[in-house]
mmCIF file of C-alpha atoms in Angstrom:
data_model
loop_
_atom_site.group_PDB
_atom_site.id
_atom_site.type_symbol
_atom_site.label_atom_id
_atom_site.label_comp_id
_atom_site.label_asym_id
_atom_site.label_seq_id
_atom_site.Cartn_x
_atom_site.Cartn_y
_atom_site.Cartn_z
ATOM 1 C CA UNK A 1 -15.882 -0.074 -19.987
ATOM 2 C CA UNK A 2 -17.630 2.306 -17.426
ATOM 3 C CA UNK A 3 -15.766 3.222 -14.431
ATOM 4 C CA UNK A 4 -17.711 2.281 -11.477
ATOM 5 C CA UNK A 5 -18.853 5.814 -8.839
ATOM 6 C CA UNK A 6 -18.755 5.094 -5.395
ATOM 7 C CA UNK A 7 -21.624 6.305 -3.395
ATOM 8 C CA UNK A 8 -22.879 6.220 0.137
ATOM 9 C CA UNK A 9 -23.612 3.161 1.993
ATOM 10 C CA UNK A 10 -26.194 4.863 3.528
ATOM 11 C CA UNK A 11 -28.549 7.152 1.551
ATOM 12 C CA UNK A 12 -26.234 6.401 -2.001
ATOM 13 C CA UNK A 13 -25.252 9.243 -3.023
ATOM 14 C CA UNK A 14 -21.815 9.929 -4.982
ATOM 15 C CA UNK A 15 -18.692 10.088 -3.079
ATOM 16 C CA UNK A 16 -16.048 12.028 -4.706
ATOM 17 C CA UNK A 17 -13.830 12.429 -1.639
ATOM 18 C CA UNK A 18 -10.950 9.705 -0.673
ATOM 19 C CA UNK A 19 -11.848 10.131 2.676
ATOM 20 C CA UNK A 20 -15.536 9.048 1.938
ATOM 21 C CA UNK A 21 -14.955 6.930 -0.254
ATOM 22 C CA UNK A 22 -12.403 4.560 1.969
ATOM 23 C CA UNK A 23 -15.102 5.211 4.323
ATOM 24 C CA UNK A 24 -18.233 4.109 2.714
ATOM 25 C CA UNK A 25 -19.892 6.830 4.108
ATOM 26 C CA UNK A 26 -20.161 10.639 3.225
ATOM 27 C CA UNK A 27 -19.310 13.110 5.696
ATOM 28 C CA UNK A 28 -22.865 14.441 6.682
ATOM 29 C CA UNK A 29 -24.083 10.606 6.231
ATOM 30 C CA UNK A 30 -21.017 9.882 8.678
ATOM 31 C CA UNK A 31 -21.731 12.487 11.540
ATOM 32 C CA UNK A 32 -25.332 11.831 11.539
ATOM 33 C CA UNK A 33 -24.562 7.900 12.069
ATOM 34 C CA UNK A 34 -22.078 8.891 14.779
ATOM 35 C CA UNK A 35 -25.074 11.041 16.416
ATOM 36 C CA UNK A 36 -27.315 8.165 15.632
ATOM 37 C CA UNK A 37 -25.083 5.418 17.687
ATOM 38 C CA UNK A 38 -24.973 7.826 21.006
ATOM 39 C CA UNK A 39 -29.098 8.221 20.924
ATOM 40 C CA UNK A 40 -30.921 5.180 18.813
ATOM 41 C CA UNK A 41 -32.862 2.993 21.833
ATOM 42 C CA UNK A 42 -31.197 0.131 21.824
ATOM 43 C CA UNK A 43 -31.969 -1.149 25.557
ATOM 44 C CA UNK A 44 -33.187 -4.199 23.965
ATOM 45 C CA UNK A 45 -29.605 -5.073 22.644
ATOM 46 C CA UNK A 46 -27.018 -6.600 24.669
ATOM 47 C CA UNK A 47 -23.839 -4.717 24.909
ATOM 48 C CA UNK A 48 -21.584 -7.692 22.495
ATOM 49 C CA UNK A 49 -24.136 -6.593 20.088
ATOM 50 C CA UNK A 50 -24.359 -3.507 19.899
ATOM 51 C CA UNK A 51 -20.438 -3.068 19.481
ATOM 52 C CA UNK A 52 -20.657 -6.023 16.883
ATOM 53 C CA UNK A 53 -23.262 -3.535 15.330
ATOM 54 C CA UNK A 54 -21.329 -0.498 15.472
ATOM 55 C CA UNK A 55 -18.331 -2.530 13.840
ATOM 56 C CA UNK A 56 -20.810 -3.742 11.334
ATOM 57 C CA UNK A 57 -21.532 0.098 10.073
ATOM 58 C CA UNK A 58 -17.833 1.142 10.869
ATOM 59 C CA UNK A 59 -17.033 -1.377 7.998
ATOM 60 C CA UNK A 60 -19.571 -0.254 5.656
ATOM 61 C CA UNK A 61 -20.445 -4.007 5.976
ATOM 62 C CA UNK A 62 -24.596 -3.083 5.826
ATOM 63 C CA UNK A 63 -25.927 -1.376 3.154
ATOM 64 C CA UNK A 64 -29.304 0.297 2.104
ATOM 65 C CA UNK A 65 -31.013 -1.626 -1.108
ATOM 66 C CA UNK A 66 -34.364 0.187 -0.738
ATOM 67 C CA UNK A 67 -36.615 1.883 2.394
ATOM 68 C CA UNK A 68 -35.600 0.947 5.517
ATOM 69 C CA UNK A 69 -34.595 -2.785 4.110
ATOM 70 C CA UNK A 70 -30.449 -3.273 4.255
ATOM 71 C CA UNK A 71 -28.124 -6.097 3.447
ATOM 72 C CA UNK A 72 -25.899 -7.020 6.351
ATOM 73 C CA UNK A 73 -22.687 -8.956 5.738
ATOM 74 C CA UNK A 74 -22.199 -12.235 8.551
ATOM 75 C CA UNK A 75 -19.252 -11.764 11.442
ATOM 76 C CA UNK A 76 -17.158 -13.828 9.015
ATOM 77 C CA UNK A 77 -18.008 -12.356 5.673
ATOM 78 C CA UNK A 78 -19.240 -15.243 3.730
ATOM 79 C CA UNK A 79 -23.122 -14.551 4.018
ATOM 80 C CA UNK A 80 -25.565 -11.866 3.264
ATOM 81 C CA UNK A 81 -28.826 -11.176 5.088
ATOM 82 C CA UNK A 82 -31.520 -8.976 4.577
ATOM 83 C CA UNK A 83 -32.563 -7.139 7.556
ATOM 84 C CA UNK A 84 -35.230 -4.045 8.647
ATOM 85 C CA UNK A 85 -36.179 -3.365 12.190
ATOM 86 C CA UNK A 86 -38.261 -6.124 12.936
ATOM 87 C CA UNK A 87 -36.615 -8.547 11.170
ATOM 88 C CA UNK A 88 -33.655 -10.488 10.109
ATOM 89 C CA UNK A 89 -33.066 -13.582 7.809
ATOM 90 C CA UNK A 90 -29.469 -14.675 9.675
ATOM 91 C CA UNK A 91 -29.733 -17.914 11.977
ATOM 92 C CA UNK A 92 -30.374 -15.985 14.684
ATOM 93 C CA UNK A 93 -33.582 -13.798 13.344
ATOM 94 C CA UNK A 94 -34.963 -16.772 11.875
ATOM 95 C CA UNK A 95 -35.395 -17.977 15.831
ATOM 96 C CA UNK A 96 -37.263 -14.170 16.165
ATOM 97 C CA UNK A 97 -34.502 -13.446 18.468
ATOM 98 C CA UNK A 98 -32.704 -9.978 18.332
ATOM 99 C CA UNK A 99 -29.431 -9.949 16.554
ATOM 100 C CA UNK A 100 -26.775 -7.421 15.666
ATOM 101 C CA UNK A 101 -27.829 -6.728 12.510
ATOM 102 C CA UNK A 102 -30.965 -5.437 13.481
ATOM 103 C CA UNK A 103 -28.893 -3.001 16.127
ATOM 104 C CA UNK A 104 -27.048 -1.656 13.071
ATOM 105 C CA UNK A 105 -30.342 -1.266 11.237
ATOM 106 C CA UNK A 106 -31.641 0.918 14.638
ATOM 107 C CA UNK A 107 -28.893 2.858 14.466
ATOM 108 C CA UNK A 108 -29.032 3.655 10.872
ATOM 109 C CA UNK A 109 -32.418 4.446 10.845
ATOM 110 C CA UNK A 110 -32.343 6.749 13.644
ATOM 111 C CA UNK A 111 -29.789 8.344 11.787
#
């Protein structure tokens, strides 16, 4: 049986460190995100979300599956969604209104 390779959450590369590894992230992949969260416009965001957004990349919870489309775990953990910047399939992108997931994906992609 193959062991499985961790890699980034964010551009997938192999993570060989503990540190990165716990973390989801790699260490460039992790400043640049940290950089990203200070500077990313995200006036159209209310402040709940964008620290439910921040929590959402903290936890390594949204994930890159191909160009600038990621899959977002729900609050509680029991759904996926897919989400880019103008769009999210959760309950509350369905309604086109703006949602924490697509403040994570701002963030990200300004990283």
């Amino acid at each position: 049986m193959a062991a499985l390779t961790a890699r980034c959450t964010r551009c997938n590369r192999v993570l060989r460190s503990k540190t990165s590894i716990s973390n989801g992230y790699g260490r460039s992949c992790k400043a640049k995100i940290a950089a990203a969260s200070k500077t990313a416009d995200l006036a159209d965001f209310k402040p709940a979300q964008i620290e439910s957004a921040r929590e959402l990349i903290e936890d390594a919870a949204i994930v890159l599956i191909r160009r600038n489309v990621f899959r977002s775990v729900s609050t509680d953990g029991t759904e996926q969604y897919l989400t880019a910047r103008q769009s999210c399939n959760c309950p509350a992108g369905l309604k086109s209104k703006r949602c924490y997931h697509r403040a994570a994906v701002e963030i990200l992609t300004a990283a």
